[in-house]
Tab-separated table of C-alpha atoms in Angstrom:
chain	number	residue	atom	x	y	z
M	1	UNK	CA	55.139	72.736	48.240
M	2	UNK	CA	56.232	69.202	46.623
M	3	UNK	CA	59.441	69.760	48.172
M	4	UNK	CA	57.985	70.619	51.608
M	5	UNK	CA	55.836	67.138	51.272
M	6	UNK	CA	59.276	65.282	49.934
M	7	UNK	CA	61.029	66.330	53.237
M	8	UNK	CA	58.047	65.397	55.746
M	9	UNK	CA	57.645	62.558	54.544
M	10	UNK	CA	61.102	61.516	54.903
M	11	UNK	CA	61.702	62.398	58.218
M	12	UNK	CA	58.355	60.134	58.882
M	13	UNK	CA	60.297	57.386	57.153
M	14	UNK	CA	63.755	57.530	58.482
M	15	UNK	CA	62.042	57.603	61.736
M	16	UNK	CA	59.759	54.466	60.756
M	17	UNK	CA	62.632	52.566	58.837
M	18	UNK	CA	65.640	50.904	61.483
M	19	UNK	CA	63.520	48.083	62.141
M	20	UNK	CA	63.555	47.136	58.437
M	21	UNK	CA	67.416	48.896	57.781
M	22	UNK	CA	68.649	46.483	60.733
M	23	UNK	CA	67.421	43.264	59.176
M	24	UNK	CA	69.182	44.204	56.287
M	25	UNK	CA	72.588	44.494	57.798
M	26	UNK	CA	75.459	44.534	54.942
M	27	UNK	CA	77.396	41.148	55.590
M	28	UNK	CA	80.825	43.432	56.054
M	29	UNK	CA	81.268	47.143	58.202
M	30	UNK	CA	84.138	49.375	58.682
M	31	UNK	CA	87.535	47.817	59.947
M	32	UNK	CA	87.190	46.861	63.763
M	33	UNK	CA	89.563	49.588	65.941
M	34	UNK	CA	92.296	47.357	66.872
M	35	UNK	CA	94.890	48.109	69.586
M	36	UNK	CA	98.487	47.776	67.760
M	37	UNK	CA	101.168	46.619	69.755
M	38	UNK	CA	103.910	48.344	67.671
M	39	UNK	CA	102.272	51.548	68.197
M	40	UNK	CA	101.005	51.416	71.942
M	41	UNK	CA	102.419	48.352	73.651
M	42	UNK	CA	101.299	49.561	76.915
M	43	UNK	CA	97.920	48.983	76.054
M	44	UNK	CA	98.351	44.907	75.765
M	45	UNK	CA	98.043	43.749	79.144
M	46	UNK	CA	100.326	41.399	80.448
M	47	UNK	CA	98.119	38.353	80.485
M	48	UNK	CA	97.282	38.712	77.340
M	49	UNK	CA	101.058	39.119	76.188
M	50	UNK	CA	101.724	35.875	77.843
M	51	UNK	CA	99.030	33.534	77.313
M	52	UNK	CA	99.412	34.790	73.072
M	53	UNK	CA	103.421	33.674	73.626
M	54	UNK	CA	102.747	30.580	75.824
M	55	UNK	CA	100.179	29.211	73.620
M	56	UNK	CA	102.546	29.796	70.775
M	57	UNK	CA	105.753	28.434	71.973
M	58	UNK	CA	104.154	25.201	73.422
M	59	UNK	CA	102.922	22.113	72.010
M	60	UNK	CA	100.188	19.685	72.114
M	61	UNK	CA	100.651	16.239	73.693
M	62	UNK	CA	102.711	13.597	71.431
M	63	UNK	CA	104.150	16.914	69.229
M	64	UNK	CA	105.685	15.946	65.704
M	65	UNK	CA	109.160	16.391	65.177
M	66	UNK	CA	108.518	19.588	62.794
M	67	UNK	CA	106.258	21.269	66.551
M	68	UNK	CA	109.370	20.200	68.249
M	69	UNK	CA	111.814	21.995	65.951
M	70	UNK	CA	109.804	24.711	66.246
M	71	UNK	CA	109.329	25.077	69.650
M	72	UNK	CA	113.177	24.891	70.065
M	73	UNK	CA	113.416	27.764	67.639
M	74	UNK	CA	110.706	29.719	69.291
M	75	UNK	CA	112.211	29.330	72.634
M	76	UNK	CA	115.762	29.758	72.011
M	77	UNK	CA	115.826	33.349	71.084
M	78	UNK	CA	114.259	34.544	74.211
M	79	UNK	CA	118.334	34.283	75.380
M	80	UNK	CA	117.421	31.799	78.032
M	81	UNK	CA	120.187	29.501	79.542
M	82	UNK	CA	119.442	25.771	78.525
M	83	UNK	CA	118.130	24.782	82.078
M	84	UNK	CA	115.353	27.611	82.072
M	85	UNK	CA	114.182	27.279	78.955
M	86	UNK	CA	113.623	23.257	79.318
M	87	UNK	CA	111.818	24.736	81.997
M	88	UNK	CA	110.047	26.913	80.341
M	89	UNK	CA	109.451	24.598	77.290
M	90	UNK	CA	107.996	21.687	80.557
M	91	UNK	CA	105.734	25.091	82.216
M	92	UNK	CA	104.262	25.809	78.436
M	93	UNK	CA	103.263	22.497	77.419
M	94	UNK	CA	101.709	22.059	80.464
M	95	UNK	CA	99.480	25.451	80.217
M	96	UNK	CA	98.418	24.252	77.034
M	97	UNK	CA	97.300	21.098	78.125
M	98	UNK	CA	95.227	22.630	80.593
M	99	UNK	CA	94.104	25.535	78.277
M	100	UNK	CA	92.845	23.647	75.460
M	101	UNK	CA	90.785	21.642	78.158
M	102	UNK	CA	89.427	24.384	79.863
M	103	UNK	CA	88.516	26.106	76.747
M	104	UNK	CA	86.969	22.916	75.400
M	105	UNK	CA	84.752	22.738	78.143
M	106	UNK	CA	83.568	25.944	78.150
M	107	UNK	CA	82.936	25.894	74.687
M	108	UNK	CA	80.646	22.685	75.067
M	109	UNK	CA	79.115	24.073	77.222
M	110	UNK	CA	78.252	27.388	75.772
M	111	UNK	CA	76.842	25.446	72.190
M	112	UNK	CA	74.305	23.345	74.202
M	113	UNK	CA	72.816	26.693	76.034
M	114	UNK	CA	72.840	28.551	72.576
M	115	UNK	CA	71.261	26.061	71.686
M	116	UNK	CA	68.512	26.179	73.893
M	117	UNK	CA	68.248	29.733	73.317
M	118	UNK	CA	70.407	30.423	76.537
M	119	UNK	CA	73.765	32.390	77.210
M	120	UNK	CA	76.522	31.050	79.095
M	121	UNK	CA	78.693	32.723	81.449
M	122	UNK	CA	81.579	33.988	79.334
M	123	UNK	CA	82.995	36.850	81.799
M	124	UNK	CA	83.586	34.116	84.341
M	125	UNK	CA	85.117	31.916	81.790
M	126	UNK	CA	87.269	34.954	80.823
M	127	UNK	CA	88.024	35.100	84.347
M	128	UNK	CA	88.604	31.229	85.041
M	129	UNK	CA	91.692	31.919	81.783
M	130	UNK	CA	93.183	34.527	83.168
M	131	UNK	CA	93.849	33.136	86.419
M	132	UNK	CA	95.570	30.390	84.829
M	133	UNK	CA	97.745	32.446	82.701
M	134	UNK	CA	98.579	34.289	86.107
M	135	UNK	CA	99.371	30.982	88.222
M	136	UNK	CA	101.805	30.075	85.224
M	137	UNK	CA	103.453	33.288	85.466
M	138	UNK	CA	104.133	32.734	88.824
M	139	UNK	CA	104.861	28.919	88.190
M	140	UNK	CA	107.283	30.516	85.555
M	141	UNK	CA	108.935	33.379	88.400
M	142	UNK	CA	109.291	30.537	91.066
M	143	UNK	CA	110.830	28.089	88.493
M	144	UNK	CA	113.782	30.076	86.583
M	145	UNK	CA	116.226	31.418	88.042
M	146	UNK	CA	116.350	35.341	88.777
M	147	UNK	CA	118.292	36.220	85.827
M	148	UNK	CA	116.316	34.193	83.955
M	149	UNK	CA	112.920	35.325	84.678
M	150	UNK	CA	113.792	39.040	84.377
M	151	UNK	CA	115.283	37.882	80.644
M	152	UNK	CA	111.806	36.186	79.947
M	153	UNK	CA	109.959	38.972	81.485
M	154	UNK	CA	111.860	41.173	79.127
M	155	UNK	CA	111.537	39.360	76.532
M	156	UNK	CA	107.459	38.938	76.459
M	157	UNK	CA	107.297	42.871	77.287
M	158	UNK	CA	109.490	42.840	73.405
M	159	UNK	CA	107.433	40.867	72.058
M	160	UNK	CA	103.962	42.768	72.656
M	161	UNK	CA	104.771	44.732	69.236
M	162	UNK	CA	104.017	41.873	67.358
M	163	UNK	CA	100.765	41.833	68.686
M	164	UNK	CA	97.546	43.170	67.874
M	165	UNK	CA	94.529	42.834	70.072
M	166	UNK	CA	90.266	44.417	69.848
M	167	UNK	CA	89.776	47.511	71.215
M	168	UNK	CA	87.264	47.091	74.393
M	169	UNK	CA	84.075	47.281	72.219
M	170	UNK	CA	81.986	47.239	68.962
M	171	UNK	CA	78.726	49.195	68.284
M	172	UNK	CA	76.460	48.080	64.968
E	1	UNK	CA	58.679	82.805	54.926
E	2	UNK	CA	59.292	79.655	52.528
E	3	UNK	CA	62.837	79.694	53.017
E	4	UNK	CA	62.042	79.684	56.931
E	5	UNK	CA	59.802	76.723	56.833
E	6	UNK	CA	61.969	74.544	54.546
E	7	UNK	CA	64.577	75.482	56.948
E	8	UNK	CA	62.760	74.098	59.712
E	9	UNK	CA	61.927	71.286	57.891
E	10	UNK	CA	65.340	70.066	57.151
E	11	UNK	CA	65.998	70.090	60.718
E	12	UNK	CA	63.089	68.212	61.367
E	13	UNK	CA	64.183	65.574	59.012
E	14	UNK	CA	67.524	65.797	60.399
E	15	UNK	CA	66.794	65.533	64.018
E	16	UNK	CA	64.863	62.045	63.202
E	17	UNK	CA	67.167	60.596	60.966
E	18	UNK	CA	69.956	61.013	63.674
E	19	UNK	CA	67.227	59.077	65.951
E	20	UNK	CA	66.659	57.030	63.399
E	21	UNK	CA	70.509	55.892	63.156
E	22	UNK	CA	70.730	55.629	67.002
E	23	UNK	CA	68.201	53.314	66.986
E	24	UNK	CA	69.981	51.050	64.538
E	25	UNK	CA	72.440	50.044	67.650
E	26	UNK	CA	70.417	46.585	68.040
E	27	UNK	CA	73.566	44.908	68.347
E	28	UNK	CA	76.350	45.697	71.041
E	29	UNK	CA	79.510	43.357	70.523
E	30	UNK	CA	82.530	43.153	72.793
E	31	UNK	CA	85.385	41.456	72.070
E	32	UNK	CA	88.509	40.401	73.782
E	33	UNK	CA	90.270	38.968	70.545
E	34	UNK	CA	93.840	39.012	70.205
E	35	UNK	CA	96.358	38.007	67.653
E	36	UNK	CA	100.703	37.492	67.981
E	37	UNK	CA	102.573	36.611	64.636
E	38	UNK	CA	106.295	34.925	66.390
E	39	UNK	CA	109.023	34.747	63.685
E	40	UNK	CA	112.578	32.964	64.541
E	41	UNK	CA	114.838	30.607	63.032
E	42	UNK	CA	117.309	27.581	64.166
E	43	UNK	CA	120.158	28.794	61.609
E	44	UNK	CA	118.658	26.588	58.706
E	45	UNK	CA	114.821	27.609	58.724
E	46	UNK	CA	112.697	30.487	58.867
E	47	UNK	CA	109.699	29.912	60.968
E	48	UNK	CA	106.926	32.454	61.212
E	49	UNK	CA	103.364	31.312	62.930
E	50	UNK	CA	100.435	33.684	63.672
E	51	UNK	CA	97.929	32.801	66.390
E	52	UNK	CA	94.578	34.063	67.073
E	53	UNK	CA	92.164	33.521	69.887
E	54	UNK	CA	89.611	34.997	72.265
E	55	UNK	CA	85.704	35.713	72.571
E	56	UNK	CA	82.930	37.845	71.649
E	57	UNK	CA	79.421	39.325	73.652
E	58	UNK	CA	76.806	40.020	71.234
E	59	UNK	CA	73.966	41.532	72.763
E	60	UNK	CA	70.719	42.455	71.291
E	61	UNK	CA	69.055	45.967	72.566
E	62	UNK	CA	65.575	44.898	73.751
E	63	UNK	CA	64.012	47.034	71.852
E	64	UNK	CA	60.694	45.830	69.252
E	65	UNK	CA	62.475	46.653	66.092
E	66	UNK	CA	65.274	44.344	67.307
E	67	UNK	CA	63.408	41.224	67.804
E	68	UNK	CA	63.809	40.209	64.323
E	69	UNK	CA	68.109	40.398	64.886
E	70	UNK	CA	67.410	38.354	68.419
E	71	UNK	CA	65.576	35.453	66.140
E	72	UNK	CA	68.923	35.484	63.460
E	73	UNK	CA	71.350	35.242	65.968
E	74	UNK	CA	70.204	31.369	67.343
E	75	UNK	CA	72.243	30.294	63.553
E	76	UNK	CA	75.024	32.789	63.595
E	77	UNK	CA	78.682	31.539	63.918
E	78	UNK	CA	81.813	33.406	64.050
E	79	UNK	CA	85.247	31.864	62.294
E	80	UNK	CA	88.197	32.486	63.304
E	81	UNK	CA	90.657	33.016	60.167
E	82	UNK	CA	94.380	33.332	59.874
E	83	UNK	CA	97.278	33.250	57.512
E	84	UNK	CA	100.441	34.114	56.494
E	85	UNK	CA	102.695	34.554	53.673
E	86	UNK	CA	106.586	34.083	53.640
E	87	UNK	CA	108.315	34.306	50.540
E	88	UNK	CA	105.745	33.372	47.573
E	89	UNK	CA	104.273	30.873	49.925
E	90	UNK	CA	100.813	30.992	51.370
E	91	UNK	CA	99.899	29.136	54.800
E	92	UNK	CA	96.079	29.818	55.597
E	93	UNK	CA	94.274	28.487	58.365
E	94	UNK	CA	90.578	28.417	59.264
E	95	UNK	CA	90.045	27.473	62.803
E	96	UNK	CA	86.653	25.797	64.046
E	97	UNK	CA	83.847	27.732	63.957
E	98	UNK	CA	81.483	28.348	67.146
E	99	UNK	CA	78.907	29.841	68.849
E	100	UNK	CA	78.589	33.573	69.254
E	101	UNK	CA	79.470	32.850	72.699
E	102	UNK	CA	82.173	30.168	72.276
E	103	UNK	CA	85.813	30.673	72.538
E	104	UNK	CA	87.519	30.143	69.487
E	105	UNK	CA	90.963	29.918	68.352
E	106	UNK	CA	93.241	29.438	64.836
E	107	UNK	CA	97.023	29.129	64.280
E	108	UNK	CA	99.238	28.652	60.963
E	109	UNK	CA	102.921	27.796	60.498
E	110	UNK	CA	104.854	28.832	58.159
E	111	UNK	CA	108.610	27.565	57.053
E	112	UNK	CA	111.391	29.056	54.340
E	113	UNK	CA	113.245	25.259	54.332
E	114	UNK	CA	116.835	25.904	53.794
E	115	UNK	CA	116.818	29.694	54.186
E	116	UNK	CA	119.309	31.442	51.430
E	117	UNK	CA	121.510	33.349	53.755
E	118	UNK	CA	120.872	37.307	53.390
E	119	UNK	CA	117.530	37.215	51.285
E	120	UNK	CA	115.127	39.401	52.410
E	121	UNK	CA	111.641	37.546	52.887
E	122	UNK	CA	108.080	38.564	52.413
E	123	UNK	CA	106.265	38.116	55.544
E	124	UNK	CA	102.649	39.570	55.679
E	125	UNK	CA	100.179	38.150	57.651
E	126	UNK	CA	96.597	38.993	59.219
E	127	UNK	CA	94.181	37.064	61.387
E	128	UNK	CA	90.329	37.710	61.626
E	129	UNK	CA	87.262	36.456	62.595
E	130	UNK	CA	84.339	36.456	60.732
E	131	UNK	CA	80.697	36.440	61.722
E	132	UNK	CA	78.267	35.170	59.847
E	133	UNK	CA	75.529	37.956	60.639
E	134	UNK	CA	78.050	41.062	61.503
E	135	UNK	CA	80.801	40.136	58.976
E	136	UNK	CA	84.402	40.658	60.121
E	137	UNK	CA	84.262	41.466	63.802
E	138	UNK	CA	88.189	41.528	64.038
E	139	UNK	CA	90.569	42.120	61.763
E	140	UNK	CA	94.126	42.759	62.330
E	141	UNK	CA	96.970	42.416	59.471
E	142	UNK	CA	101.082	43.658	58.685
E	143	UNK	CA	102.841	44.122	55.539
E	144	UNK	CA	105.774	45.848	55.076
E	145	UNK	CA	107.733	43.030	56.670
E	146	UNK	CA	110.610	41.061	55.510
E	147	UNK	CA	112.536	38.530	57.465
E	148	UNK	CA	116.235	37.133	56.444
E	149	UNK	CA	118.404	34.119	57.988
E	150	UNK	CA	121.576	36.007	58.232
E	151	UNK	CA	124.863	34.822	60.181
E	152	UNK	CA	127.143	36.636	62.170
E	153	UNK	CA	130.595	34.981	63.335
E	154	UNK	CA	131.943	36.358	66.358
E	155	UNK	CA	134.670	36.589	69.047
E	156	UNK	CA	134.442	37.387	72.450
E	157	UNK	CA	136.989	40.695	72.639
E	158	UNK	CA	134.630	42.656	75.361
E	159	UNK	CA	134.991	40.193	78.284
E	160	UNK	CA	132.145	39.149	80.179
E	161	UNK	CA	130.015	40.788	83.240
E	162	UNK	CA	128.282	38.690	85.753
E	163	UNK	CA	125.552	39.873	87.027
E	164	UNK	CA	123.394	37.689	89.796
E	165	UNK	CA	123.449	34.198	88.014
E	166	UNK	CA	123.692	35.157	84.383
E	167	UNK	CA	127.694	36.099	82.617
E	168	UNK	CA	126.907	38.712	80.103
E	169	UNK	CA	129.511	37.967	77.391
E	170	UNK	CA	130.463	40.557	74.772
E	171	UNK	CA	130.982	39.906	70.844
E	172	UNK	CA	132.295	41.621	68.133
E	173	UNK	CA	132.142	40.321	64.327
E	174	UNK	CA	134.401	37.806	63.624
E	175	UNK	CA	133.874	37.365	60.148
E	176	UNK	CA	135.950	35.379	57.318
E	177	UNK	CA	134.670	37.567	54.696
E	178	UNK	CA	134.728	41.443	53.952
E	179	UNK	CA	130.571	41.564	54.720
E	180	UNK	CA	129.793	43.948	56.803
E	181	UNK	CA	127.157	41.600	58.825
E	182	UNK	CA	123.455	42.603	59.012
E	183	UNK	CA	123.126	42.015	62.916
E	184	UNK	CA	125.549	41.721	65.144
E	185	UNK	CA	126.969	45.146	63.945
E	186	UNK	CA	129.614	46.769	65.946
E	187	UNK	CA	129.135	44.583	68.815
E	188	UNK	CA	126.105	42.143	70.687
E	189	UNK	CA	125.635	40.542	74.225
E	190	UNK	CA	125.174	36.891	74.652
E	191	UNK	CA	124.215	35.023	78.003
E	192	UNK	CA	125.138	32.336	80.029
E	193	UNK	CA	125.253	31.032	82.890
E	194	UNK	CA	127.402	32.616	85.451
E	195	UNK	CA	128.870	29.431	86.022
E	196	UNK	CA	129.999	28.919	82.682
E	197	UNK	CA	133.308	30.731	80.896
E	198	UNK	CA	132.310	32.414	77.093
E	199	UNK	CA	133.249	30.330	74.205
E	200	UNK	CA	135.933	32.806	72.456
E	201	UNK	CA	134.326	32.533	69.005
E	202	UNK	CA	130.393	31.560	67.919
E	203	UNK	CA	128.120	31.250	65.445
E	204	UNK	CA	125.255	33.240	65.630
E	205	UNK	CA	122.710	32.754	63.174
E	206	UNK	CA	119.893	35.604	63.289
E	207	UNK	CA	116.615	36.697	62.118
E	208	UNK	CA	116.769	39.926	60.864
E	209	UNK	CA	113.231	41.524	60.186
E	210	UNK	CA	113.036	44.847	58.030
E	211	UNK	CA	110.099	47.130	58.375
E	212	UNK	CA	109.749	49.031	54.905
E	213	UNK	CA	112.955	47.738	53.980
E	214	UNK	CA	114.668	49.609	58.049
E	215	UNK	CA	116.089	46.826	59.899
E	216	UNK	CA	114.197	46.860	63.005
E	217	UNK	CA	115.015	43.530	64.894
E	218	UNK	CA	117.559	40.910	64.897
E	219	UNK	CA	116.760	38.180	67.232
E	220	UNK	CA	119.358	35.432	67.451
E	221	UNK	CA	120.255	31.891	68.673
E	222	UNK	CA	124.377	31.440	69.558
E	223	UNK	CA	125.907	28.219	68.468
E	224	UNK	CA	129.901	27.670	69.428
E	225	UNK	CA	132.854	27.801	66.976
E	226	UNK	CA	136.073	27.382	66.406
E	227	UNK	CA	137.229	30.418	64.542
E	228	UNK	CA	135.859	33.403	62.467
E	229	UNK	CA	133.424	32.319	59.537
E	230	UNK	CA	131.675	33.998	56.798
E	231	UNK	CA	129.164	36.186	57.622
E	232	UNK	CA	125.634	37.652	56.047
């Protein structure tokens, strides 16, 4: 009969408890599912790809000689002849110029509503980043020259298996 | 009869823990986080950067027993954290923390000055972001990896092939030494422009990256020479 009461009473309590559980979250969970690009490079999408290798290639305005240096090395071993890939290095700096900005004001923009206990509109930001990455991959097809574009092309389609991007969603 | 009610019991207690976990879900996040480690070298260096960057959506279920999460969230802010490791050399990076809804970004650079041709590397890296109520809400790492400088002299013995404005030119290992090179191994295509001729012998420094000690990539930049050289 104790054991009878033991049960009841905890299926009273695990049905009274989540409020209290969920305040008490542990400060770490189980490994996010993450979509490996080695594994299942189909599953980056192509703007991502691109705006991961643009942003890493380019540089900020007034670069130091060691950003410089790297950028060279970066953009070198995507096989591109010397005039496309000044042209490439030209098309990247500028999509960083205009990425950092656009991200900057979205982002001050987002603290003051959090702030005020409001949420900003981050699916049309999401939106507002991918078109850019689109208009510079067609900046990028209209600028190099054929063979040169389908090396690039090819070459960002490589490089997708160094990359690792979140699965669509997270449930706590 | 007892063993029939303890039975029923136990499902009982069962059926509302399972509704007791489900309604646990206060918090939905969705992320669109994404992280790219780029290795490569100019012949002398080793360069290896990781970058990280995106967004999350946290919502909170509008449920009563989730009001207390909805009044913790106004503080929370999620970090974005990188790093990498090349050699016995670590090159964290902590990018600038936001909002739950802000857009945030990191990046680190690492560099193996003077590269000793043919040594193999350590190259692990991961990149994460951290939230200050949900913990890590991205995580995505490698190890396994090595990366070497390695050279490959070579001399253009399969012709060339143009095809619409790039000349495909054809190498084979030119090499001043009896090393059988690491890349570059029986033969590798370098392009040009289709106005321009191949140079008959190059230099052709490469980054060779092993995967559990398998060669799995050599990526290279071609610099021109005047005759075979030692190779790596």
């Amino acid at each position: 009969m104790r054991c009878i009461a033991t049960l009841t009473f905890l299926a009273v309590l695990s049905g009274v408890c989540p409020a209290n559980a969920q305040s008490n979250m542990p400060a770490h969970h189980a490994p996010v599912r993450v979509i490996d690009g080695a594994v299942n490079p189909e599953l980056i999408p192509d703007l991502t790809a691109y705006r991961l290798y643009l942003l890493t290639i380019s540089k900020p305005p007034n670069p130091t000689d060691e950003q410089t240096k790297r950028t060279d090395a970066d953009t070198r071993k995507a096989g591109l002849q010397e005039p496309d890939r000044l042209s490439l290095v030209a098309i990247a700096d500028d999509f960083n110029y205009q990425y950092h900005n656009m991200v900057k004001a979205y982002n001050d923009a987002a603290t003051a509503a959090w702030k005020q206990g409001q949420r900003s509109d981050l699916p049309a930001f999401r939106r507002q980043r991918d078109q850019l990455v689109q208009s510079t991959i067609d900046r990028l097809n209209h600028t190099l020259t054929p063979g040169g574009w389908s090396t690039f092309n090819t070459y960002v389609q490589a490089e997708k298996r160094r990359m690792k991007i979140a699965a669509p969603e997270v449930g706590q | 009869m007892r063993a029939s009610i303890l039975s029923f019991l136990a499902v009982v207690f069962l059926a509302a823990a399972s509704t007791g976990a489900a309604a646990q879900s206060c918090l939905t996040i969705s992320t669109d986080y994404a992280s790219y480690m780029s290795g490569s070298t100019d012949g002398v260096n080793l360069y290896a950067s990781v970058l990280l960057d995106g967004s999350a959506y946290m919502e909170v279920q509008p449920y009563p027993y989730c009001e207390p999460i909805e009044n913790e969230l106004s503080s929370v802010t999620h970090t974005p954290l990188v790093g990498v490791t090349l050699g016995s050399n670590n090159y964290p990076a902590r990018g600038e923390s936001g909002c739950p809804d802000c857009y945030i970004e990191a990046e680190t650079d690492g560099t193996i000055a003077n590269a000793t041709q043919g040594e193999d590397y350590n190259c692990t890296w991961y990149a994460e972001v951290d939230c200050s109520f949900a913990g890590l809400i991205f995580n995505s790492s490698e190890d396994g990896v090595t990366i070497a400088l390695t050279t490959t002299y070579g001399q253009n013995t399969l012709g060339s092939q143009v095809i619409l404005d790039t000349r495909f030119c054809g190498y084979t290992p030119a090499c001043s030494n009896s090393v059988t090179p690491t890349c570059g191994n029986p033969s590798w295509t370098v392009q040009y422009s289709s106005s321009e001729e191949c140079n008959l012998y190059i230099r052709n420094p490469f980054i060779a990256v092993k995967v559990n000690g398998v060669l799995t990539e050599c990526v290279g930049v071609e610099f021109p020479a005047s005759g075979p050289g030692p190779c790596s």
